[in-house]
Amino acid sequence: MFTSTTVTTTTTITTTTATTVTTTTTITTTTATTVTTTTTITTTTATTVTTTTITTTTTTPCNSFPTQVTYSSGSLPHSVAAADVNGDSKLDIIVANYGSNNVGVLLNNGNGTFAAQVTYSTGSLPRFVAAADVNGDSKLDIIVTNVNSNNVGVLLNNGNGTFAAQVTYSTSVKPNSLAAADVNGDSKLDIIVANGASNNVGVLLNNGNGTFAAQVTYSAGTEPVSVAAADVNGDSKLDIIVTNVISNNVGVLLNNGTGTFAAQVTYSTGTGPYSMAAADVNGDSKPDIIVANYASNNVGVLLNNGNGMFAAQVTYSSGSLPYSVAAADVNGDSKLDIIVVNAGSNNIGVLLNNGNGTFAAQVTYATSSQP
């Protein structure tokens, strides 16, 4: 949101001076000659004011957010995704209702308000949800991790923003989160999943028609929770980044170029790195790592050295129990800022980018209980 102010000033002065000279001459002749001369000088000054317009426009970014508006979901909503699922160019909401064993879709009414959710059944304890076109029909489908069912579910979009029943694909134990990304260069979105109780990440390659091959697993640290795909070493291949909550680190698994992955290289974080985002925060066109350190009450930023390796994290204070983190330009300066969900403080924090990959202190905005 931006405010524009225009100031108009008028200031031109023109001065005109007019001079009138009147001369009277009288000559009288008798015995003597008398000459009388009278000279009158009249000066008139006229001042005219005309206008010159100077326009100054000041654009001020609005860095604040209005009070939240709430919409009913199912029980224990655990994650959300924003995506246009019905093709009206408006972002809708998809929510994983952990305690209700379903996902809810709230369609955008077109004015930034949302219709009541429509629910679709999932497996047991759906924890993380993403939207991606997995079958190449230009419609966004839903992918969900079912923690207690040890699988991921794929709900294909019917084409009008409604969804078919899920088709499930086995994972390892306790699939916490997922990412949809083309890891083998066939222009089809594959699934990457963090298997928390198996201490690995699984990769399910897309068969090309929206179905998926059996997962191939790669070792992670202890209790991997959050996963992302990004090209961290500039070879145009998407690599895997994973947070290992009990190991207190993030792991980076470089893509071998064929959709298989090298062993993870780890980088220390704070305590309990629960959530993570990959984003270029310092403008060098290399994805950096932002991590929410749940038990340290801070967010950590690990800058990319430019070769796929990362510098030691720099931490910034958050609220209590930071649970989820994202990167977005919230003030329109073309720099990615940090947004963090503080589960123990019942708020979200926004840390503005100073312009060089460092961040200002968070500004908080109230939410409901346990965001």
mmCIF file of C-alpha atoms in Angstrom:
data_model
loop_
_atom_site.group_PDB
_atom_site.id
_atom_site.type_symbol
_atom_site.label_atom_id
_atom_site.label_comp_id
_atom_site.label_asym_id
_atom_site.label_seq_id
_atom_site.Cartn_x
_atom_site.Cartn_y
_atom_site.Cartn_z
ATOM 1 C CA MET A 1 0.000 0.000 0.000
ATOM 2 C CA PHE A 2 1.384 3.417 -0.998
ATOM 3 C CA THR A 3 0.484 7.101 -0.278
ATOM 4 C CA SER A 4 1.123 9.825 -2.896
ATOM 5 C CA THR A 5 1.212 13.542 -1.917
ATOM 6 C CA THR A 6 1.219 16.440 -4.445
ATOM 7 C CA VAL A 7 2.195 20.003 -3.396
ATOM 8 C CA THR A 8 1.533 22.943 -5.787
ATOM 9 C CA THR A 9 3.237 26.342 -5.235
ATOM 10 C CA THR A 10 2.666 29.592 -7.257
ATOM 11 C CA THR A 11 5.512 32.095 -7.258
ATOM 12 C CA THR A 12 6.261 34.309 -10.342
ATOM 13 C CA ILE A 13 6.560 38.143 -9.910
ATOM 14 C CA THR A 14 6.764 40.504 -12.937
ATOM 15 C CA THR A 15 7.466 44.244 -12.379
ATOM 16 C CA THR A 16 6.677 46.878 -15.039
ATOM 17 C CA THR A 17 7.747 50.560 -14.676
ATOM 18 C CA ALA A 18 6.114 53.293 -16.804
ATOM 19 C CA THR A 19 7.407 56.947 -16.827
ATOM 20 C CA THR A 20 5.375 59.920 -18.167
ATOM 21 C CA VAL A 21 7.061 63.311 -18.812
ATOM 22 C CA THR A 22 4.878 66.439 -19.341
ATOM 23 C CA THR A 23 6.516 69.739 -20.377
ATOM 24 C CA THR A 24 4.694 73.149 -20.547
ATOM 25 C CA THR A 25 6.481 76.196 -21.981
ATOM 26 C CA THR A 26 5.036 79.769 -21.766
ATOM 27 C CA ILE A 27 6.661 82.703 -23.560
ATOM 28 C CA THR A 28 5.365 86.265 -22.855
ATOM 29 C CA THR A 29 6.741 89.181 -24.850
ATOM 30 C CA THR A 30 6.327 92.848 -23.788
ATOM 31 C CA THR A 31 9.186 95.123 -23.168
ATOM 32 C CA ALA A 32 10.840 92.262 -21.560
ATOM 33 C CA THR A 33 10.740 88.622 -22.525
ATOM 34 C CA THR A 34 9.579 86.142 -19.936
ATOM 35 C CA VAL A 35 10.055 82.434 -20.451
ATOM 36 C CA THR A 36 8.247 80.049 -18.129
ATOM 37 C CA THR A 37 8.942 76.337 -18.308
ATOM 38 C CA THR A 38 6.987 73.740 -16.354
ATOM 39 C CA THR A 39 8.114 70.084 -16.384
ATOM 40 C CA THR A 40 5.987 67.326 -14.904
ATOM 41 C CA ILE A 41 7.393 63.797 -14.472
ATOM 42 C CA THR A 42 5.005 61.003 -13.518
ATOM 43 C CA THR A 43 6.303 57.513 -12.724
ATOM 44 C CA THR A 44 3.923 54.536 -12.541
ATOM 45 C CA THR A 45 4.971 51.111 -11.289
ATOM 46 C CA ALA A 46 2.742 48.118 -11.995
ATOM 47 C CA THR A 47 3.288 44.683 -10.404
ATOM 48 C CA THR A 48 1.809 41.583 -11.981
ATOM 49 C CA VAL A 49 1.780 38.188 -10.250
ATOM 50 C CA THR A 50 1.659 35.149 -12.505
ATOM 51 C CA THR A 51 2.004 31.467 -11.581
ATOM 52 C CA THR A 52 4.703 28.853 -11.815
ATOM 53 C CA THR A 53 3.681 25.385 -10.664
ATOM 54 C CA ILE A 54 6.129 23.115 -8.847
ATOM 55 C CA THR A 55 4.840 19.608 -8.205
ATOM 56 C CA THR A 56 6.504 17.366 -5.645
ATOM 57 C CA THR A 57 5.370 13.744 -5.308
ATOM 58 C CA THR A 58 6.334 11.780 -2.228
ATOM 59 C CA THR A 59 5.717 8.024 -2.174
ATOM 60 C CA THR A 60 5.687 6.446 1.252
ATOM 61 C CA PRO A 61 5.461 2.643 1.666
ATOM 62 C CA CYS A 62 2.924 1.296 4.111
ATOM 63 C CA ASN A 63 4.602 -1.318 6.284
ATOM 64 C CA SER A 64 1.653 -2.180 8.470
ATOM 65 C CA PHE A 65 -1.156 -4.706 8.284
ATOM 66 C CA PRO A 66 -4.805 -4.368 9.277
ATOM 67 C CA THR A 67 -6.367 -6.489 11.975
ATOM 68 C CA GLN A 68 -6.832 -10.102 10.895
ATOM 69 C CA VAL A 69 -10.147 -11.406 9.605
ATOM 70 C CA THR A 70 -10.808 -15.033 10.501
ATOM 71 C CA TYR A 71 -12.526 -17.838 8.586
ATOM 72 C CA SER A 72 -13.611 -21.162 10.050
ATOM 73 C CA SER A 73 -11.564 -24.246 9.235
ATOM 74 C CA GLY A 74 -11.572 -27.803 10.485
ATOM 75 C CA SER A 75 -9.937 -28.985 13.702
ATOM 76 C CA LEU A 76 -6.286 -28.107 14.333
ATOM 77 C CA PRO A 77 -5.438 -26.395 11.030
ATOM 78 C CA HIS A 78 -1.742 -27.093 10.613
ATOM 79 C CA SER A 79 -0.633 -25.510 7.336
ATOM 80 C CA VAL A 80 -2.041 -23.419 4.505
ATOM 81 C CA ALA A 81 -1.284 -22.698 0.865
ATOM 82 C CA ALA A 82 -2.511 -19.835 -1.309
ATOM 83 C CA ALA A 83 -3.259 -20.719 -4.927
ATOM 84 C CA ASP A 84 -5.761 -19.988 -7.690
ATOM 85 C CA VAL A 85 -7.578 -23.312 -7.890
ATOM 86 C CA ASN A 86 -10.595 -22.294 -9.993
ATOM 87 C CA GLY A 87 -8.932 -20.187 -12.673
ATOM 88 C CA ASP A 88 -10.435 -16.801 -11.833
ATOM 89 C CA SER A 89 -7.023 -15.184 -11.214
ATOM 90 C CA LYS A 90 -7.825 -14.843 -7.507
ATOM 91 C CA LEU A 91 -5.812 -16.634 -4.838
ATOM 92 C CA ASP A 92 -7.815 -19.147 -2.832
ATOM 93 C CA ILE A 93 -6.891 -20.794 0.486
ATOM 94 C CA ILE A 94 -6.095 -24.474 1.017
ATOM 95 C CA VAL A 95 -5.783 -25.654 4.621
ATOM 96 C CA ALA A 96 -4.671 -28.956 6.147
ATOM 97 C CA ASN A 97 -7.067 -29.740 8.997
ATOM 98 C CA TYR A 98 -4.861 -31.988 11.117
ATOM 99 C CA GLY A 99 -7.537 -32.985 13.613
ATOM 100 C CA SER A 100 -10.336 -33.435 11.066
ATOM 101 C CA ASN A 101 -8.488 -35.647 8.574
ATOM 102 C CA ASN A 102 -9.331 -33.441 5.628
ATOM 103 C CA VAL A 103 -8.217 -30.462 3.600
ATOM 104 C CA GLY A 104 -10.412 -27.411 3.256
ATOM 105 C CA VAL A 105 -10.640 -25.133 0.220
ATOM 106 C CA LEU A 106 -11.884 -21.572 0.753
ATOM 107 C CA LEU A 107 -12.606 -19.889 -2.579
ATOM 108 C CA ASN A 108 -11.870 -16.197 -2.978
ATOM 109 C CA ASN A 109 -15.054 -14.159 -3.454
ATOM 110 C CA GLY A 110 -13.147 -11.727 -5.640
ATOM 111 C CA ASN A 111 -12.837 -8.923 -3.111
ATOM 112 C CA GLY A 112 -10.365 -10.481 -0.707
ATOM 113 C CA THR A 113 -13.009 -12.241 1.354
ATOM 114 C CA PHE A 114 -13.485 -15.993 1.260
ATOM 115 C CA ALA A 115 -16.374 -18.418 1.021
ATOM 116 C CA ALA A 116 -16.902 -21.143 3.611
ATOM 117 C CA GLN A 117 -14.496 -24.044 3.208
ATOM 118 C CA VAL A 118 -15.353 -27.120 1.181
ATOM 119 C CA THR A 119 -13.616 -30.186 2.594
ATOM 120 C CA TYR A 120 -12.008 -33.217 0.966
ATOM 121 C CA SER A 121 -10.999 -36.349 2.857
ATOM 122 C CA THR A 122 -7.328 -37.151 3.405
ATOM 123 C CA GLY A 123 -5.428 -39.773 5.337
ATOM 124 C CA SER A 124 -4.833 -39.659 9.077
ATOM 125 C CA LEU A 125 -3.413 -36.416 10.499
ATOM 126 C CA PRO A 126 -2.805 -34.306 7.387
ATOM 127 C CA ARG A 127 0.016 -32.004 8.334
ATOM 128 C CA PHE A 128 1.338 -30.131 5.328
ATOM 129 C CA VAL A 129 -0.349 -29.045 2.106
ATOM 130 C CA ALA A 130 0.919 -27.692 -1.214
ATOM 131 C CA ALA A 131 -0.615 -26.744 -4.559
ATOM 132 C CA ALA A 132 1.013 -27.798 -7.839
ATOM 133 C CA ASP A 133 0.006 -28.852 -11.348
ATOM 134 C CA VAL A 134 1.140 -32.469 -11.304
ATOM 135 C CA ASN A 135 -0.628 -33.755 -14.440
ATOM 136 C CA GLY A 136 0.061 -30.945 -16.887
ATOM 137 C CA ASP A 137 -3.496 -29.680 -17.389
ATOM 138 C CA SER A 138 -2.670 -26.155 -16.139
ATOM 139 C CA LYS A 139 -4.873 -26.693 -13.091
ATOM 140 C CA LEU A 140 -3.401 -26.652 -9.597
ATOM 141 C CA ASP A 141 -3.794 -29.923 -7.730
ATOM 142 C CA ILE A 142 -3.416 -30.554 -3.982
ATOM 143 C CA ILE A 143 -0.643 -32.603 -2.370
ATOM 144 C CA VAL A 144 -0.838 -33.409 1.336
ATOM 145 C CA THR A 145 1.315 -35.317 3.833
ATOM 146 C CA ASN A 146 -0.664 -37.762 5.977
ATOM 147 C CA VAL A 147 1.518 -38.155 9.063
ATOM 148 C CA ASN A 148 -0.212 -41.100 10.681
ATOM 149 C CA SER A 149 -0.903 -42.909 7.405
ATOM 150 C CA ASN A 150 2.722 -42.727 6.266
ATOM 151 C CA ASN A 151 1.831 -41.506 2.812
ATOM 152 C CA VAL A 152 1.233 -38.473 0.657
ATOM 153 C CA GLY A 153 -2.121 -37.863 -0.967
ATOM 154 C CA VAL A 154 -2.659 -36.261 -4.377
ATOM 155 C CA LEU A 155 -6.061 -34.701 -5.102
ATOM 156 C CA LEU A 156 -6.403 -33.826 -8.792
ATOM 157 C CA ASN A 157 -8.247 -30.644 -9.730
ATOM 158 C CA ASN A 158 -11.449 -31.352 -11.659
ATOM 159 C CA GLY A 159 -10.943 -28.122 -13.576
ATOM 160 C CA ASN A 160 -13.401 -25.946 -11.709
ATOM 161 C CA GLY A 161 -11.793 -25.700 -8.290
ATOM 162 C CA THR A 162 -13.265 -28.928 -6.982
ATOM 163 C CA PHE A 163 -11.091 -31.966 -6.398
ATOM 164 C CA ALA A 164 -11.143 -35.704 -6.974
ATOM 165 C CA ALA A 165 -10.601 -38.179 -4.152
ATOM 166 C CA GLN A 166 -6.979 -38.457 -3.088
ATOM 167 C CA VAL A 167 -4.648 -41.067 -4.519
ATOM 168 C CA THR A 168 -1.972 -42.063 -2.012
ATOM 169 C CA TYR A 169 1.712 -42.906 -2.370
ATOM 170 C CA SER A 170 3.710 -44.552 0.392
ATOM 171 C CA THR A 171 6.428 -42.677 2.245
ATOM 172 C CA SER A 172 8.577 -43.582 5.205
ATOM 173 C CA VAL A 173 7.375 -43.036 8.772
ATOM 174 C CA LYS A 174 5.887 -39.660 9.736
ATOM 175 C CA PRO A 175 5.996 -37.557 6.575
ATOM 176 C CA ASN A 176 6.137 -34.058 8.036
ATOM 177 C CA SER A 177 6.308 -31.720 5.066
ATOM 178 C CA LEU A 178 6.784 -31.728 1.315
ATOM 179 C CA ALA A 179 7.940 -29.702 -1.651
ATOM 180 C CA ALA A 180 6.849 -30.016 -5.276
ATOM 181 C CA ALA A 181 9.710 -29.433 -7.726
ATOM 182 C CA ASP A 182 11.114 -30.766 -10.992
ATOM 183 C CA VAL A 183 14.296 -32.470 -9.803
ATOM 184 C CA ASN A 184 15.122 -34.534 -12.921
ATOM 185 C CA GLY A 185 14.594 -31.957 -15.639
ATOM 186 C CA ASP A 186 11.597 -33.480 -17.399
ATOM 187 C CA SER A 187 9.355 -30.444 -16.745
ATOM 188 C CA LYS A 188 7.143 -32.523 -14.457
ATOM 189 C CA LEU A 189 6.761 -31.702 -10.782
ATOM 190 C CA ASP A 190 8.101 -34.366 -8.453
ATOM 191 C CA ILE A 191 7.465 -34.711 -4.708
ATOM 192 C CA ILE A 192 10.096 -34.328 -1.994
ATOM 193 C CA VAL A 193 9.044 -35.328 1.509
ATOM 194 C CA ALA A 194 10.698 -35.032 4.931
ATOM 195 C CA ASN A 195 10.138 -38.311 6.798
ATOM 196 C CA GLY A 196 10.479 -37.294 10.445
ATOM 197 C CA ALA A 197 10.628 -40.631 12.212
ATOM 198 C CA SER A 198 12.747 -42.311 9.521
ATOM 199 C CA ASN A 199 15.428 -39.606 9.466
ATOM 200 C CA ASN A 200 15.410 -39.339 5.698
ATOM 201 C CA VAL A 201 13.978 -37.434 2.775
ATOM 202 C CA GLY A 202 12.048 -39.235 0.080
ATOM 203 C CA VAL A 203 11.857 -38.303 -3.600
ATOM 204 C CA LEU A 204 8.863 -39.493 -5.644
ATOM 205 C CA LEU A 205 9.423 -38.887 -9.363
ATOM 206 C CA ASN A 206 6.449 -37.892 -11.507
ATOM 207 C CA ASN A 207 5.630 -40.530 -14.121
ATOM 208 C CA GLY A 208 4.499 -37.774 -16.467
ATOM 209 C CA ASN A 209 0.758 -38.192 -16.065
ATOM 210 C CA GLY A 210 0.299 -37.055 -12.477
ATOM 211 C CA THR A 211 1.060 -40.424 -10.937
ATOM 212 C CA PHE A 212 4.266 -41.029 -9.022
ATOM 213 C CA ALA A 213 6.957 -43.682 -8.771
ATOM 214 C CA ALA A 214 7.904 -45.262 -5.459
ATOM 215 C CA GLN A 215 10.009 -42.965 -3.296
ATOM 216 C CA VAL A 216 13.790 -43.131 -3.224
ATOM 217 C CA THR A 217 15.213 -42.123 0.153
ATOM 218 C CA TYR A 218 18.289 -40.148 1.187
ATOM 219 C CA SER A 219 19.624 -39.903 4.727
ATOM 220 C CA ALA A 220 18.962 -36.729 6.681
ATOM 221 C CA GLY A 221 19.627 -35.766 10.282
ATOM 222 C CA THR A 222 17.452 -36.606 13.261
ATOM 223 C CA GLU A 223 13.765 -35.662 12.893
ATOM 224 C CA PRO A 224 13.686 -33.864 9.541
ATOM 225 C CA VAL A 225 10.677 -31.573 9.512
ATOM 226 C CA SER A 226 10.819 -28.898 6.832
ATOM 227 C CA VAL A 227 12.013 -29.355 3.247
ATOM 228 C CA ALA A 228 12.558 -27.069 0.262
ATOM 229 C CA ALA A 229 13.988 -27.274 -3.243
ATOM 230 C CA ALA A 230 16.342 -24.614 -4.626
ATOM 231 C CA ASP A 231 19.330 -24.389 -6.937
ATOM 232 C CA VAL A 232 21.971 -23.485 -4.358
ATOM 233 C CA ASN A 233 25.112 -23.997 -6.480
ATOM 234 C CA GLY A 234 24.059 -22.433 -9.766
ATOM 235 C CA ASP A 235 24.075 -25.557 -11.958
ATOM 236 C CA SER A 236 20.389 -25.149 -12.921
ATOM 237 C CA LYS A 237 19.494 -28.294 -10.956
ATOM 238 C CA LEU A 238 17.212 -28.122 -7.933
ATOM 239 C CA ASP A 239 18.873 -29.238 -4.712
ATOM 240 C CA ILE A 240 17.221 -30.253 -1.427
ATOM 241 C CA ILE A 241 17.379 -28.316 1.840
ATOM 242 C CA VAL A 242 16.016 -29.919 5.007
ATOM 243 C CA THR A 243 15.767 -28.868 8.657
ATOM 244 C CA ASN A 244 16.836 -31.532 11.163
ATOM 245 C CA VAL A 245 15.072 -30.552 14.382
ATOM 246 C CA ILE A 246 16.846 -32.779 16.899
ATOM 247 C CA SER A 247 20.228 -32.418 15.188
ATOM 248 C CA ASN A 248 19.934 -28.608 15.334
ATOM 249 C CA ASN A 249 21.085 -28.134 11.774
ATOM 250 C CA VAL A 250 20.014 -27.842 8.175
ATOM 251 C CA GLY A 251 21.142 -30.332 5.571
ATOM 252 C CA VAL A 252 21.856 -29.548 1.919
ATOM 253 C CA LEU A 253 21.717 -32.414 -0.601
ATOM 254 C CA LEU A 254 23.125 -31.412 -3.985
ATOM 255 C CA ASN A 255 21.445 -32.723 -7.116
ATOM 256 C CA ASN A 256 23.692 -35.048 -9.098
ATOM 257 C CA GLY A 257 22.025 -33.852 -12.288
ATOM 258 C CA THR A 258 19.727 -36.798 -12.835
ATOM 259 C CA GLY A 259 17.284 -36.332 -9.979
ATOM 260 C CA THR A 260 19.439 -38.307 -7.575
ATOM 261 C CA PHE A 261 21.192 -36.598 -4.695
ATOM 262 C CA ALA A 262 24.548 -36.510 -2.929
ATOM 263 C CA ALA A 263 24.885 -37.035 0.820
ATOM 264 C CA GLN A 264 23.764 -34.055 2.885
ATOM 265 C CA VAL A 265 26.190 -31.399 4.089
ATOM 266 C CA THR A 266 25.038 -29.852 7.362
ATOM 267 C CA TYR A 267 25.135 -26.323 8.768
ATOM 268 C CA SER A 268 24.472 -25.462 12.407
ATOM 269 C CA THR A 269 21.327 -23.607 13.425
ATOM 270 C CA GLY A 270 19.746 -22.672 16.719
ATOM 271 C CA THR A 271 17.805 -25.148 18.826
ATOM 272 C CA GLY A 272 14.880 -26.881 17.176
ATOM 273 C CA PRO A 273 14.956 -25.564 13.591
ATOM 274 C CA TYR A 274 11.346 -26.240 12.780
ATOM 275 C CA SER A 275 10.664 -24.327 9.596
ATOM 276 C CA MET A 276 12.782 -23.028 6.739
ATOM 277 C CA ALA A 277 12.595 -20.963 3.561
ATOM 278 C CA ALA A 278 15.074 -20.592 0.701
ATOM 279 C CA ALA A 279 15.262 -17.046 -0.675
ATOM 280 C CA ASP A 280 17.790 -14.538 -1.998
ATOM 281 C CA VAL A 281 17.889 -11.951 0.793
ATOM 282 C CA ASN A 282 21.051 -10.044 -0.178
ATOM 283 C CA GLY A 283 20.475 -9.579 -3.891
ATOM 284 C CA ASP A 284 23.306 -11.734 -5.254
ATOM 285 C CA SER A 285 20.939 -14.075 -7.132
ATOM 286 C CA LYS A 286 21.882 -16.982 -4.842
ATOM 287 C CA PRO A 287 19.251 -18.581 -2.580
ATOM 288 C CA ASP A 288 20.018 -18.134 1.107
ATOM 289 C CA ILE A 289 18.476 -20.110 3.975
ATOM 290 C CA ILE A 290 16.103 -18.658 6.571
ATOM 291 C CA VAL A 291 15.275 -20.900 9.513
ATOM 292 C CA ALA A 292 12.880 -20.599 12.455
ATOM 293 C CA ASN A 293 14.686 -21.837 15.571
ATOM 294 C CA TYR A 294 11.720 -22.944 17.663
ATOM 295 C CA ALA A 295 13.446 -23.409 21.027
ATOM 296 C CA SER A 296 15.876 -20.496 20.622
ATOM 297 C CA ASN A 297 13.173 -17.890 19.957
ATOM 298 C CA ASN A 298 14.935 -16.489 16.930
ATOM 299 C CA VAL A 299 15.273 -16.759 13.183
ATOM 300 C CA GLY A 300 18.601 -17.580 11.589
ATOM 301 C CA VAL A 301 19.858 -16.421 8.201
ATOM 302 C CA LEU A 302 22.583 -18.439 6.454
ATOM 303 C CA LEU A 303 23.944 -16.556 3.445
ATOM 304 C CA ASN A 304 24.974 -18.514 0.366
ATOM 305 C CA ASN A 305 28.709 -18.179 -0.288
ATOM 306 C CA GLY A 306 28.023 -18.436 -4.001
ATOM 307 C CA ASN A 307 29.145 -22.031 -4.519
ATOM 308 C CA GLY A 308 26.333 -23.844 -2.760
ATOM 309 C CA MET A 309 27.987 -23.615 0.636
ATOM 310 C CA PHE A 310 26.648 -21.418 3.402
ATOM 311 C CA ALA A 311 28.067 -19.001 5.961
ATOM 312 C CA ALA A 312 27.371 -19.389 9.675
ATOM 313 C CA GLN A 313 23.881 -18.268 10.600
ATOM 314 C CA VAL A 314 23.190 -14.756 11.841
ATOM 315 C CA THR A 315 20.270 -14.678 14.265
ATOM 316 C CA TYR A 316 17.483 -12.157 14.809
ATOM 317 C CA SER A 317 15.113 -12.206 17.772
ATOM 318 C CA SER A 318 11.581 -13.394 17.174
ATOM 319 C CA GLY A 319 8.689 -13.992 19.511
ATOM 320 C CA SER A 320 8.165 -17.109 21.587
ATOM 321 C CA LEU A 321 8.282 -20.477 19.819
ATOM 322 C CA PRO A 322 8.746 -19.398 16.180
ATOM 323 C CA TYR A 323 6.987 -22.130 14.267
ATOM 324 C CA SER A 324 6.871 -21.152 10.611
ATOM 325 C CA VAL A 325 8.822 -18.748 8.414
ATOM 326 C CA ALA A 326 8.440 -17.240 4.941
ATOM 327 C CA ALA A 327 10.120 -14.607 2.781
ATOM 328 C CA ALA A 328 8.277 -11.869 0.868
ATOM 329 C CA ASP A 329 8.736 -8.229 -0.129
ATOM 330 C CA VAL A 330 6.165 -6.601 2.153
ATOM 331 C CA ASN A 331 7.138 -2.933 1.722
ATOM 332 C CA GLY A 332 7.743 -2.715 -2.008
ATOM 333 C CA ASP A 333 11.489 -2.025 -1.974
ATOM 334 C CA SER A 334 12.310 -5.129 -4.046
ATOM 335 C CA LYS A 335 14.047 -6.722 -1.038
ATOM 336 C CA LEU A 336 12.748 -9.922 0.554
ATOM 337 C CA ASP A 337 11.655 -9.492 4.154
ATOM 338 C CA ILE A 338 11.055 -12.193 6.775
ATOM 339 C CA ILE A 339 7.664 -13.176 8.161
ATOM 340 C CA VAL A 340 7.635 -15.491 11.173
ATOM 341 C CA VAL A 341 4.777 -17.134 13.057
ATOM 342 C CA ASN A 342 5.359 -16.923 16.819
ATOM 343 C CA ALA A 343 3.213 -19.742 18.213
ATOM 344 C CA GLY A 344 3.951 -18.939 21.857
ATOM 345 C CA SER A 345 3.344 -15.195 21.482
ATOM 346 C CA ASN A 346 0.122 -15.394 19.465
ATOM 347 C CA ASN A 347 1.425 -13.086 16.774
ATOM 348 C CA ILE A 348 3.346 -12.865 13.552
ATOM 349 C CA GLY A 349 6.575 -10.917 13.286
ATOM 350 C CA VAL A 350 7.786 -8.974 10.256
ATOM 351 C CA LEU A 351 11.519 -8.272 9.964
ATOM 352 C CA LEU A 352 12.230 -5.741 7.218
ATOM 353 C CA ASN A 353 15.298 -6.226 5.053
ATOM 354 C CA ASN A 354 17.827 -3.415 5.517
ATOM 355 C CA GLY A 355 18.794 -3.821 1.876
ATOM 356 C CA ASN A 356 21.959 -5.861 2.332
ATOM 357 C CA GLY A 357 20.632 -9.125 3.723
ATOM 358 C CA THR A 358 20.536 -7.935 7.320
ATOM 359 C CA PHE A 359 17.221 -7.314 9.044
ATOM 360 C CA ALA A 360 15.583 -4.786 11.344
ATOM 361 C CA ALA A 361 13.949 -5.818 14.613
ATOM 362 C CA GLN A 362 10.616 -7.547 14.149
ATOM 363 C CA VAL A 363 7.323 -5.672 14.270
ATOM 364 C CA THR A 364 4.507 -7.884 15.543
ATOM 365 C CA TYR A 365 0.850 -8.223 14.601
ATOM 366 C CA ALA A 366 -1.653 -10.039 16.799
ATOM 367 C CA THR A 367 -3.261 -13.301 15.704
ATOM 368 C CA SER A 368 -5.613 -15.751 17.328
ATOM 369 C CA SER A 369 -4.315 -18.335 19.796
ATOM 370 C CA GLN A 370 -1.468 -20.611 18.669
ATOM 371 C CA PRO A 371 -1.029 -19.400 15.088
#
